[in-house]
PDB file of C-alpha atoms in Angstrom:
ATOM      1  CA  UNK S  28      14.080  17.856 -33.171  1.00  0.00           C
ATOM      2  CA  UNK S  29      12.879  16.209 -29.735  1.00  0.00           C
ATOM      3  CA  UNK S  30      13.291  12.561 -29.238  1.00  0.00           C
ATOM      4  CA  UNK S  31      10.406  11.622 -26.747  1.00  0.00           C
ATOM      5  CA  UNK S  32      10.980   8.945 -24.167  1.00  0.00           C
ATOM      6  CA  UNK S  33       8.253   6.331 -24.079  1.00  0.00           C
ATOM      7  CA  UNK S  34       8.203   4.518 -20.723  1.00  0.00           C
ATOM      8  CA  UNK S  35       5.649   1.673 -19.273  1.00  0.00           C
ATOM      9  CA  UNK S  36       5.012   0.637 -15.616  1.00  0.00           C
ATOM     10  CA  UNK S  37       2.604  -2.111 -15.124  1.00  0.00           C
ATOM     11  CA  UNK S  38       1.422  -3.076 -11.977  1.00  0.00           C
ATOM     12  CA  UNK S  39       0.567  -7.073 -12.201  1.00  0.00           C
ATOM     13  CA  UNK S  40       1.296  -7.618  -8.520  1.00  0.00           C
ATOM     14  CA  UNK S  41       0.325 -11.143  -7.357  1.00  0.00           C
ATOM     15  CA  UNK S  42      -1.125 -12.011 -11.051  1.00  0.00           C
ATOM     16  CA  UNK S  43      -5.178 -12.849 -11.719  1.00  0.00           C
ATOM     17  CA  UNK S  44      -4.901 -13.474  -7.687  1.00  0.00           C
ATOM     18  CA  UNK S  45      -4.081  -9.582  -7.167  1.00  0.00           C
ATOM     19  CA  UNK S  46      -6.017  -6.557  -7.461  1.00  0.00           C
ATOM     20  CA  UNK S  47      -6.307  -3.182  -8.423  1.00  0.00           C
ATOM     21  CA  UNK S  48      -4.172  -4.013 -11.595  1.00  0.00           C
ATOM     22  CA  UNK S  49      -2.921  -0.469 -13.505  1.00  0.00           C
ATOM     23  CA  UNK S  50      -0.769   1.049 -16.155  1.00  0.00           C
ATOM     24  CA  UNK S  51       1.466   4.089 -16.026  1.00  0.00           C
ATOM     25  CA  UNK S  52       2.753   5.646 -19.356  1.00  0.00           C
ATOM     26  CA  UNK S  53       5.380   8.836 -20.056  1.00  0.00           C
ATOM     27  CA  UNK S  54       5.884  10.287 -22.759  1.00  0.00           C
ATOM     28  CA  UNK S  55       6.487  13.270 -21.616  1.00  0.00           C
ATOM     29  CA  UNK S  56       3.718  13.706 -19.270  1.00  0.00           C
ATOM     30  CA  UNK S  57       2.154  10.890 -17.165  1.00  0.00           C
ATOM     31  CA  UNK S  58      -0.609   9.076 -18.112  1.00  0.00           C
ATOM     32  CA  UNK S  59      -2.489   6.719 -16.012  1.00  0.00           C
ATOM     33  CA  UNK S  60      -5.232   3.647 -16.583  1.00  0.00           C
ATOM     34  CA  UNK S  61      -6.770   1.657 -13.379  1.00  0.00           C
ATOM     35  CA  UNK S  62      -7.836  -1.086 -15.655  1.00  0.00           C
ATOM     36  CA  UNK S  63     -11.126  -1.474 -13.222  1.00  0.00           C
ATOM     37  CA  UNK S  64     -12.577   2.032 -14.976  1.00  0.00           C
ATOM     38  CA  UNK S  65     -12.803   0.292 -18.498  1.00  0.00           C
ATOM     39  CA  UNK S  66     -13.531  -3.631 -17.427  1.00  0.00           C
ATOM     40  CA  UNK S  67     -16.319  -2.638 -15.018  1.00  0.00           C
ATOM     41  CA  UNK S  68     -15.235  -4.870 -12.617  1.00  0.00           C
ATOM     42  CA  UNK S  69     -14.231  -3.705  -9.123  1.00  0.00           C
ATOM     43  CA  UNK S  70     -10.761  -4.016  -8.159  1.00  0.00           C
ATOM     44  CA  UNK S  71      -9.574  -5.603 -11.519  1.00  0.00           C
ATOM     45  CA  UNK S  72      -6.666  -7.644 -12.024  1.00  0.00           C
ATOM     46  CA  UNK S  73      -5.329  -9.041 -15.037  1.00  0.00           C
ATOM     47  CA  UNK S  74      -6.142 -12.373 -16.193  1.00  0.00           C
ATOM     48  CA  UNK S  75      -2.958 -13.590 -18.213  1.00  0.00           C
ATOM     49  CA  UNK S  76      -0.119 -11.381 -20.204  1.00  0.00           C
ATOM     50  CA  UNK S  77      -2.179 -11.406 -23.016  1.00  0.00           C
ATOM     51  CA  UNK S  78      -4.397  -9.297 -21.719  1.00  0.00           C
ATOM     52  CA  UNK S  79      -1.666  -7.049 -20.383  1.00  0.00           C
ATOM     53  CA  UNK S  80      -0.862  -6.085 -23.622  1.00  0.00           C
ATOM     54  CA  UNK S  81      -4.152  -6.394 -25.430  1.00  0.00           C
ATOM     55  CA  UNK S  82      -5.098  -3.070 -22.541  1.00  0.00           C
ATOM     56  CA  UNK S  83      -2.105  -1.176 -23.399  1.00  0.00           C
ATOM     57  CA  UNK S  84      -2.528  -1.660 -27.246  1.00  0.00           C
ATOM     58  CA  UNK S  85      -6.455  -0.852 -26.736  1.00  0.00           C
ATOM     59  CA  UNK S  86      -5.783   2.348 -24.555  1.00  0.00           C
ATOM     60  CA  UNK S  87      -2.215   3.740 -25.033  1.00  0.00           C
ATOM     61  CA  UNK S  88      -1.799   2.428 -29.064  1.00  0.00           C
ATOM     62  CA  UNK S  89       1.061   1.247 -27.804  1.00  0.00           C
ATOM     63  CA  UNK S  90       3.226  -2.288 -28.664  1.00  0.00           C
ATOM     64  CA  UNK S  91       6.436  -3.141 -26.321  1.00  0.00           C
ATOM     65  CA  UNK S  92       8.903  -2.940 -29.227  1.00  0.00           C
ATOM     66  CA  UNK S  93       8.645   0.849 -29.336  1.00  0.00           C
ATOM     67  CA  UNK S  94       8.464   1.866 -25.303  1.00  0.00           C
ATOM     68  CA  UNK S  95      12.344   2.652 -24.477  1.00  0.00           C
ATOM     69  CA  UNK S  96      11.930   1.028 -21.217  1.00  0.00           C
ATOM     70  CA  UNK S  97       9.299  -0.969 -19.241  1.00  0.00           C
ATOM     71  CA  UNK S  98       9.042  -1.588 -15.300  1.00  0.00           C
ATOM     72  CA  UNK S  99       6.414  -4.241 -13.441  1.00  0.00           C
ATOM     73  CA  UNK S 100       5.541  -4.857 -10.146  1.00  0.00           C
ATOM     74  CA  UNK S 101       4.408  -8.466  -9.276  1.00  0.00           C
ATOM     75  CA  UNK S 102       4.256 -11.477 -11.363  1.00  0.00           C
ATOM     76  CA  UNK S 103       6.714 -11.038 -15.120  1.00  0.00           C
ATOM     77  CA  UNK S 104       4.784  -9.653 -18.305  1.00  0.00           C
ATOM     78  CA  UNK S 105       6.138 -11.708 -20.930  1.00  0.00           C
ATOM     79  CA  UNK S 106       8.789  -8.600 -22.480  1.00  0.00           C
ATOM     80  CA  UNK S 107      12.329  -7.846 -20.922  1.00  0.00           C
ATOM     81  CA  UNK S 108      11.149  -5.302 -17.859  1.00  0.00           C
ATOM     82  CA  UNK S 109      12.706  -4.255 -14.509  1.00  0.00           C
ATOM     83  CA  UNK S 110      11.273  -5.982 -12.038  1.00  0.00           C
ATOM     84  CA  UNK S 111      10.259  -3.018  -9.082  1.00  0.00           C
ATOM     85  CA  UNK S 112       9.562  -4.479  -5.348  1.00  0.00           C
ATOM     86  CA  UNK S 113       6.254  -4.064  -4.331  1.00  0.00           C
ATOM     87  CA  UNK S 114       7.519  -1.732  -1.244  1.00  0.00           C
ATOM     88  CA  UNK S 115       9.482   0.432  -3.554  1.00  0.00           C
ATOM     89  CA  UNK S 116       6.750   1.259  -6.150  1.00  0.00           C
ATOM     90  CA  UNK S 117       4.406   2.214  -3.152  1.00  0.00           C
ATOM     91  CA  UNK S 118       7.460   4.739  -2.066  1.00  0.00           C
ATOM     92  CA  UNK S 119       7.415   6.033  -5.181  1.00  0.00           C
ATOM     93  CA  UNK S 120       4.370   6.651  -6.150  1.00  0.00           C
ATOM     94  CA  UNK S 121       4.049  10.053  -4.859  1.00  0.00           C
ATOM     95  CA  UNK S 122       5.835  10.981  -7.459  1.00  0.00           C
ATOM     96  CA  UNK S 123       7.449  13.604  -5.218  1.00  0.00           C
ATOM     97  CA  UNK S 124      11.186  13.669  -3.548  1.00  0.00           C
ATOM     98  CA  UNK S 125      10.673  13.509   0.296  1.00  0.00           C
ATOM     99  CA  UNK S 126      13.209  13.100   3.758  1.00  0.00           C
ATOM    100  CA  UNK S 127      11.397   9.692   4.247  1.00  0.00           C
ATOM    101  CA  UNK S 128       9.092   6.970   2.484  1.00  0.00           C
ATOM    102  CA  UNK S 129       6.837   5.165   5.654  1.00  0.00           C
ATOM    103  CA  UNK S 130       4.905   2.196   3.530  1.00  0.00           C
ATOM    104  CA  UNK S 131       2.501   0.097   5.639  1.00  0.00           C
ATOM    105  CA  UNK S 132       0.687  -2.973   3.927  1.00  0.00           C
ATOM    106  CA  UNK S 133      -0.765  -6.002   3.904  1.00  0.00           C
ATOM    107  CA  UNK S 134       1.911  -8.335   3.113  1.00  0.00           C
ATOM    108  CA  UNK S 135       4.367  -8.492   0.102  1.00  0.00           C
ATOM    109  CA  UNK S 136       8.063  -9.853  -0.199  1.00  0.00           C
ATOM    110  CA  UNK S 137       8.927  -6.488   1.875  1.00  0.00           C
ATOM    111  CA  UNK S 138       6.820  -7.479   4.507  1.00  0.00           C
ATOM    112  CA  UNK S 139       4.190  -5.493   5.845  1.00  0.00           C
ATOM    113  CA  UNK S 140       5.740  -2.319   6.392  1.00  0.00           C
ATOM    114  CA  UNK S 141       9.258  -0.286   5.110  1.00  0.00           C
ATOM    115  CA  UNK S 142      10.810   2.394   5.842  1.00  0.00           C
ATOM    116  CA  UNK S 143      12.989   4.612   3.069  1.00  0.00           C
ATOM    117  CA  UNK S 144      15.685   6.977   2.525  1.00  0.00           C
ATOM    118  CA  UNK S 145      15.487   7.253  -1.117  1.00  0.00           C
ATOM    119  CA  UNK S 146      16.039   3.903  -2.119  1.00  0.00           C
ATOM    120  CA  UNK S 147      17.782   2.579   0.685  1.00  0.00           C
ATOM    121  CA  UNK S 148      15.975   0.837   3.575  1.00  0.00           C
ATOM    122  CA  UNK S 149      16.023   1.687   6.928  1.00  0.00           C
ATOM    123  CA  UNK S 150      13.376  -0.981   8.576  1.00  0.00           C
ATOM    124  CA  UNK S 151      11.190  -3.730   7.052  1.00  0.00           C
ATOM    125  CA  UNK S 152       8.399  -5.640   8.383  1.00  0.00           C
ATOM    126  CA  UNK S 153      10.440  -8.852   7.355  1.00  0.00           C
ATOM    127  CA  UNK S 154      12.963  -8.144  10.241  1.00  0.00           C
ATOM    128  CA  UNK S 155       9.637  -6.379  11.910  1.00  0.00           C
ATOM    129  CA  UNK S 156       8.965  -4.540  14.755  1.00  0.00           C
ATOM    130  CA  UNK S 157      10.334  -7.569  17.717  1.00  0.00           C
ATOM    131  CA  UNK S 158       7.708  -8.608  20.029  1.00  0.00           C
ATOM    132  CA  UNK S 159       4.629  -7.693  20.011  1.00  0.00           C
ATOM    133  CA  UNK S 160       4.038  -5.946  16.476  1.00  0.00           C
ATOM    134  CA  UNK S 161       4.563  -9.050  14.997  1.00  0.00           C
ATOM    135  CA  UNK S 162       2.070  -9.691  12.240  1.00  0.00           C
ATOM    136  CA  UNK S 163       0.149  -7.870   9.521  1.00  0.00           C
ATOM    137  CA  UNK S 164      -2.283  -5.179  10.697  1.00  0.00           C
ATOM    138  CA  UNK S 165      -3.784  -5.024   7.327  1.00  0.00           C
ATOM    139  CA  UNK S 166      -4.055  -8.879   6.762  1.00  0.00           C
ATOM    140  CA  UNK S 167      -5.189  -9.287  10.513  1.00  0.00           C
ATOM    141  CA  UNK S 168      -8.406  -6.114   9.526  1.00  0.00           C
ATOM    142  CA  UNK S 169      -9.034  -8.558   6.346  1.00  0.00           C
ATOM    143  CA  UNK S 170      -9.627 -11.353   8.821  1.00  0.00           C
ATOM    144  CA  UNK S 171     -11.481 -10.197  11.595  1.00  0.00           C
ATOM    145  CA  UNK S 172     -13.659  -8.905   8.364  1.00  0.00           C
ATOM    146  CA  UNK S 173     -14.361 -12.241   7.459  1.00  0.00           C
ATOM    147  CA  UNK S 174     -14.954 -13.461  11.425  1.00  0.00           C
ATOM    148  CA  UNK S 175     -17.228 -10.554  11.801  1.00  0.00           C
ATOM    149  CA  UNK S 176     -19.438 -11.749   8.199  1.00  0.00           C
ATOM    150  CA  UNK S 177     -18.641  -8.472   6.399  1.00  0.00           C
ATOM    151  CA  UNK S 178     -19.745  -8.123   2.847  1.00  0.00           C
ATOM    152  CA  UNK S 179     -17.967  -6.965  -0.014  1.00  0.00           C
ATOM    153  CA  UNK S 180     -14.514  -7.462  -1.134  1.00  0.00           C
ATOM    154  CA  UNK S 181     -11.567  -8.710   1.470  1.00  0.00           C
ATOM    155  CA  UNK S 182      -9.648  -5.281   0.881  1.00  0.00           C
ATOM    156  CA  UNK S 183     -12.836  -3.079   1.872  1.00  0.00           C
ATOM    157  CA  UNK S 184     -13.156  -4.724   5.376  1.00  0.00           C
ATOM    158  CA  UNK S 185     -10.710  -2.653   6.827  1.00  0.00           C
ATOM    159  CA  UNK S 186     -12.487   0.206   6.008  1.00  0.00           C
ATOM    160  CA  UNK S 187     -15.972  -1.293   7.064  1.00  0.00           C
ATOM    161  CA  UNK S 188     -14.052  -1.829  10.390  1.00  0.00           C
ATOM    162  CA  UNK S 189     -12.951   1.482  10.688  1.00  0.00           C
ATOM    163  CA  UNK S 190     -16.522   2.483  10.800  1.00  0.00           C
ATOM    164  CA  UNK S 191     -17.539   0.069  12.723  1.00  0.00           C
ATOM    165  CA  UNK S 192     -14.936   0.368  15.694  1.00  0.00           C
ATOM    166  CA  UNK S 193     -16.452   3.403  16.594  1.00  0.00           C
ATOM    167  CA  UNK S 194     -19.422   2.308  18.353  1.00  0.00           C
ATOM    168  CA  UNK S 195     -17.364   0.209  20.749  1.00  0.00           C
ATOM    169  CA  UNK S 196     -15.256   1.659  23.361  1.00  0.00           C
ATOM    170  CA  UNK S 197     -11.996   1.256  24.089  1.00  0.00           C
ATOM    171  CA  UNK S 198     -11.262  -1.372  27.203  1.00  0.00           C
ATOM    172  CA  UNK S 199      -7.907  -0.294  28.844  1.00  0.00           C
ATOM    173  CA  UNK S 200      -7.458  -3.236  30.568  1.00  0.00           C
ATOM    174  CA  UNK S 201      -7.996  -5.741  27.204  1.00  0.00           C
ATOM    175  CA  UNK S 202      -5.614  -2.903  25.576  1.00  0.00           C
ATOM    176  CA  UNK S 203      -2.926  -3.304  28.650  1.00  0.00           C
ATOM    177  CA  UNK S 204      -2.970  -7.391  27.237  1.00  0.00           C
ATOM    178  CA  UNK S 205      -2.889  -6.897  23.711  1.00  0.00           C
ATOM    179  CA  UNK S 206       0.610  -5.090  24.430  1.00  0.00           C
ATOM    180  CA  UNK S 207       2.207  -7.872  25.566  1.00  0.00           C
ATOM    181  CA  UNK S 208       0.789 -10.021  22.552  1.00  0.00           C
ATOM    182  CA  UNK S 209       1.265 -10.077  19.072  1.00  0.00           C
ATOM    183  CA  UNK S 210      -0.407  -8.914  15.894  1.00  0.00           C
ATOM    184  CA  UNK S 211      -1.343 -11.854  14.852  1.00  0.00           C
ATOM    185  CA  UNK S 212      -2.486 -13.480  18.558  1.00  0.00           C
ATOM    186  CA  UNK S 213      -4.472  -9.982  19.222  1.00  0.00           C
ATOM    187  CA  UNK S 214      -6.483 -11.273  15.793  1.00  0.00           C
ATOM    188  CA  UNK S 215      -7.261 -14.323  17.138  1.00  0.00           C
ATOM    189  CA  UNK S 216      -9.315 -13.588  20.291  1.00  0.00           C
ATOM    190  CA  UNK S 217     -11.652 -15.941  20.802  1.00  0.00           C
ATOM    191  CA  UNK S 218     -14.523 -13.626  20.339  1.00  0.00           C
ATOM    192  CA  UNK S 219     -15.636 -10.225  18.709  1.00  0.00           C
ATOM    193  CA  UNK S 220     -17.676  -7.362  19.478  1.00  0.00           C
ATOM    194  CA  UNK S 221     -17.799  -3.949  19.203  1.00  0.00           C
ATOM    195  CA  UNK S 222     -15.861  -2.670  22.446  1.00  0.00           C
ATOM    196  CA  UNK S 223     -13.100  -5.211  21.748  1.00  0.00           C
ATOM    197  CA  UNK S 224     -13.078  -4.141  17.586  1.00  0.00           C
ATOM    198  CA  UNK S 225     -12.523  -0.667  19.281  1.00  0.00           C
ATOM    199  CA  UNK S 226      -9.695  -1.707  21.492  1.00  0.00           C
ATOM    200  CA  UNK S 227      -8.245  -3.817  18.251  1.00  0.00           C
ATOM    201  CA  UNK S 228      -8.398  -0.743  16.219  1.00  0.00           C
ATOM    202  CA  UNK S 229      -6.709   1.158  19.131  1.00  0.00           C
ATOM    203  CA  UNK S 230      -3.653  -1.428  19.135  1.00  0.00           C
ATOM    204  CA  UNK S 231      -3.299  -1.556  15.817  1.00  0.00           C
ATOM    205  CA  UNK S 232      -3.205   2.635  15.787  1.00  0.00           C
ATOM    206  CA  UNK S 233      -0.958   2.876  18.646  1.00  0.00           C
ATOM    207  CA  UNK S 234       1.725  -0.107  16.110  1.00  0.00           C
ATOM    208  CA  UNK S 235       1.574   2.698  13.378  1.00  0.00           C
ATOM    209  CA  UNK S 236       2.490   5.677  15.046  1.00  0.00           C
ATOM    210  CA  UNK S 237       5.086   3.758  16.926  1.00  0.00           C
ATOM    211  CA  UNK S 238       6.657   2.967  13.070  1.00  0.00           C
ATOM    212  CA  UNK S 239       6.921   6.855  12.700  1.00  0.00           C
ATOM    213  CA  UNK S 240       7.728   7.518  15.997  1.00  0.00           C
ATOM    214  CA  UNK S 241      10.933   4.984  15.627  1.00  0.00           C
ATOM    215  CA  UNK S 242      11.902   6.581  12.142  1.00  0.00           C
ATOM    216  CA  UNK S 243      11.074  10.209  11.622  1.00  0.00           C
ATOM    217  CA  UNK S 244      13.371  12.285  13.513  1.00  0.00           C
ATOM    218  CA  UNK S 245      12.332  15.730  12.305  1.00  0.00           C
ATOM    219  CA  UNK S 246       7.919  16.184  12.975  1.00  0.00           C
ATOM    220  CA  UNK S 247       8.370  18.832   9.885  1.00  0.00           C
ATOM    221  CA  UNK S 248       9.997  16.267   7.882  1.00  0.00           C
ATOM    222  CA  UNK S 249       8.173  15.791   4.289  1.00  0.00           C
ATOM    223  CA  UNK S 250       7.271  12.767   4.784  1.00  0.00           C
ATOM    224  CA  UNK S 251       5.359  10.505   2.221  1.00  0.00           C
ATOM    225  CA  UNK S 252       3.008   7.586   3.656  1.00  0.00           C
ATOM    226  CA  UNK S 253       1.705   4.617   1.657  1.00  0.00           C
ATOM    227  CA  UNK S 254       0.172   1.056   1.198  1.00  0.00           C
ATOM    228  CA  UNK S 255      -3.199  -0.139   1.587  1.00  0.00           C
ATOM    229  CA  UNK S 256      -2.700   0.760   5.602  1.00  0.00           C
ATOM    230  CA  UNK S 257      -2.541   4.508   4.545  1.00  0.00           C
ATOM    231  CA  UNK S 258      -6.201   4.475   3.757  1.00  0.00           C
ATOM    232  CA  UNK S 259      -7.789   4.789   7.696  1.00  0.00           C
ATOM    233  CA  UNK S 260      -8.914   8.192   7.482  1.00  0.00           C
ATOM    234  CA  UNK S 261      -8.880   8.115  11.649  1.00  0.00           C
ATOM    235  CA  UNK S 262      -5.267   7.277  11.731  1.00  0.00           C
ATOM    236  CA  UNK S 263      -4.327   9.277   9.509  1.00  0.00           C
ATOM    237  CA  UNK S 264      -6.061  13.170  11.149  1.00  0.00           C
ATOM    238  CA  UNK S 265      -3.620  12.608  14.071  1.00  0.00           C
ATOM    239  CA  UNK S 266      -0.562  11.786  12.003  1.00  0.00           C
ATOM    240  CA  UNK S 267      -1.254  15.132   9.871  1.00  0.00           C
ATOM    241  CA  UNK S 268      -1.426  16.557  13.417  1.00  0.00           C
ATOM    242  CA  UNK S 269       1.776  15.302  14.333  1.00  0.00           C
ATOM    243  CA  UNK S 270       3.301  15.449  11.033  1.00  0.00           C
ATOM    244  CA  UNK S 271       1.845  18.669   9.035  1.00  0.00           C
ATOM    245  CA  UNK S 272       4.336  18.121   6.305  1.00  0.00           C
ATOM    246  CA  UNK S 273       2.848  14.301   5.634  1.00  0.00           C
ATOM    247  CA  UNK S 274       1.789  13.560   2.217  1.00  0.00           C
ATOM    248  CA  UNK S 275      -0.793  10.751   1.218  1.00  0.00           C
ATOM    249  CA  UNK S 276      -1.120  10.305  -1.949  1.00  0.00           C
ATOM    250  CA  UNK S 277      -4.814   9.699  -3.416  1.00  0.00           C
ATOM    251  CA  UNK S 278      -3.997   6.243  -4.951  1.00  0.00           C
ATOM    252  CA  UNK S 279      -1.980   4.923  -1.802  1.00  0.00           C
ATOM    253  CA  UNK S 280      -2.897   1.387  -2.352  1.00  0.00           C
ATOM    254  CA  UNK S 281      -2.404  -0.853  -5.194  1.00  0.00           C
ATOM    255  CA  UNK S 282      -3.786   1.015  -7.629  1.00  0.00           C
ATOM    256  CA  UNK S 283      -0.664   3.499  -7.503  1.00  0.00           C
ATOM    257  CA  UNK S 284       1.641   0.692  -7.704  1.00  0.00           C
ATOM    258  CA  UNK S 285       2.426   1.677 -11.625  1.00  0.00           C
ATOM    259  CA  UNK S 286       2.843   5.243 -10.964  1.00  0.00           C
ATOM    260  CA  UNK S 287       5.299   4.118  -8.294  1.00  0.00           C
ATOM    261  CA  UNK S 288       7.484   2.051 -11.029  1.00  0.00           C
ATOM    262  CA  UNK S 289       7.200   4.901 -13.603  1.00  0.00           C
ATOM    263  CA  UNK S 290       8.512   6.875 -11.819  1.00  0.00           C
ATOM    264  CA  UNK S 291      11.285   4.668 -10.801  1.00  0.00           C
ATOM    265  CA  UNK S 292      11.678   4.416 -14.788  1.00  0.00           C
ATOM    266  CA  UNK S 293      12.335   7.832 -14.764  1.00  0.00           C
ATOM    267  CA  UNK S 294      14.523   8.553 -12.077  1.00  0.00           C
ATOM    268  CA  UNK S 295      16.982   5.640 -13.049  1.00  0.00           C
ATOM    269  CA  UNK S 296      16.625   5.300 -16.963  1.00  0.00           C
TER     270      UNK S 296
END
């Protein structure tokens, strides 16, 4: 007879202060839960460990004393688990082997971006990109969010801005100074409108494809590209351009955070 292998990935990144909380289970095949679709409650993240495990008794049947191994990402669970860096789940999460892992974020103990060959590192955001692309793109979007009175939730700003850059135009000559500035001074300009959003947007873009540009040596590479920055839709048509063997994975922020460290489980266990 078969004896299955029962493995758990949670993501609890950052704790009740997080978001996007999920749970990855394999037991054979891969199941998923982003807790949000059964609380009703956008971008969901758990309140305490209790209700950790009260969600995967409640969904999965399951109790931690018969799971053969379980990973987390963020803040400890209350069982024995491997703790997964935030940086290395999102690398994972494809769920695919690839030449090169480009994760670009919002901030974590990794930083804001990483760059992987497998499992070892090649650049972080911690040691960053000197100079001017100093900072967080995606905390600096969150903030100019706020500045600009957007509505919803901090992490759908950037996406509001997206939008919203595009009635602006670009002005070369605010552009030429934001070059020799960084991240985080370009976000604090003393004032905001549409053309200088635009020219924002157009720094930030021309910061990201610098990151591949440093890093990917070979344009038909397979090349897997994550984090919460993965998610601008405008960015992201020129690197398929560039890069036509690029995958993004659907859940490329938080949510796929579990998948990430379940799959992690199952390379290494």
């Amino acid at each position: 007879f078969i004896i299955m292998t029962k493995l758990l990935a949670i993501n609890n990144s950052f704790g009740p202060k997080g978001h996007d909380h999920s749970i990855a289970y394999y037991d054979g095949e891969v199941h998923y839960l982003k807790v949000e679709r059964i609380r009703g409650i956008k971008r969901y993240a758990f309140k305490n460990e209790a209700d950790i495990w009260d969600t995967v008794f409640d969904h999965f049947g399951l109790v931690p004393g018969e799971l053969d191994a379980i990973a987390y990402v963020g803040e400890p669970i209350g069982v024995q688990a491997y703790p997964i860096s935030h940086h290395i789940a999102h690398s994972l999460s494809a769920m695919t082997d690839c030449d090169l892992s480009i994760v670009i974020d919002g901030i974590s103990e990794d930083g804001w971006w990483s760059v992987y060959e497998g499992y070892y590192q090649r650049g972080n955001g911690k040691n960053d990109l000197s100079g001017p692309a100093k900072g967080s793109i995606g905390e600096g979007l969150i903030y100019t969010g706020r500045r600009m009175n957007l509505q919803g939730h901090d992490l759908d700003l950037a996406g509001k801005l997206m939008s919203l850059q595009s009635y602006g135009k670009v002005n070369q000559g605010l552009l030429e100074q934001f070059r020799e500035i960084t991240i985080n001074e370009m976000f604090q300009i003393d004032r905001l409108d549409l053309d200088i959003l635009a020219t924002i947007h157009k720094r930030c873009e021309e910061i990201v494809f610098r990151i591949f540009d440093d890093f990917v040596l070979d344009n038909t590479a397979k090349i897997v590209y994550s984090g919460g920055v993965a998610q601008n839709i405008v960015w992201n048509t020129e690197l398929r351009r560039r890069y036509p063997n690029l995958i993004i994975p659907p859940h490329c922020g938080d949510e796929g955070l579990s998948l990430g460290a379940l799959q992690w489980l199952r390379k290494e266990i």
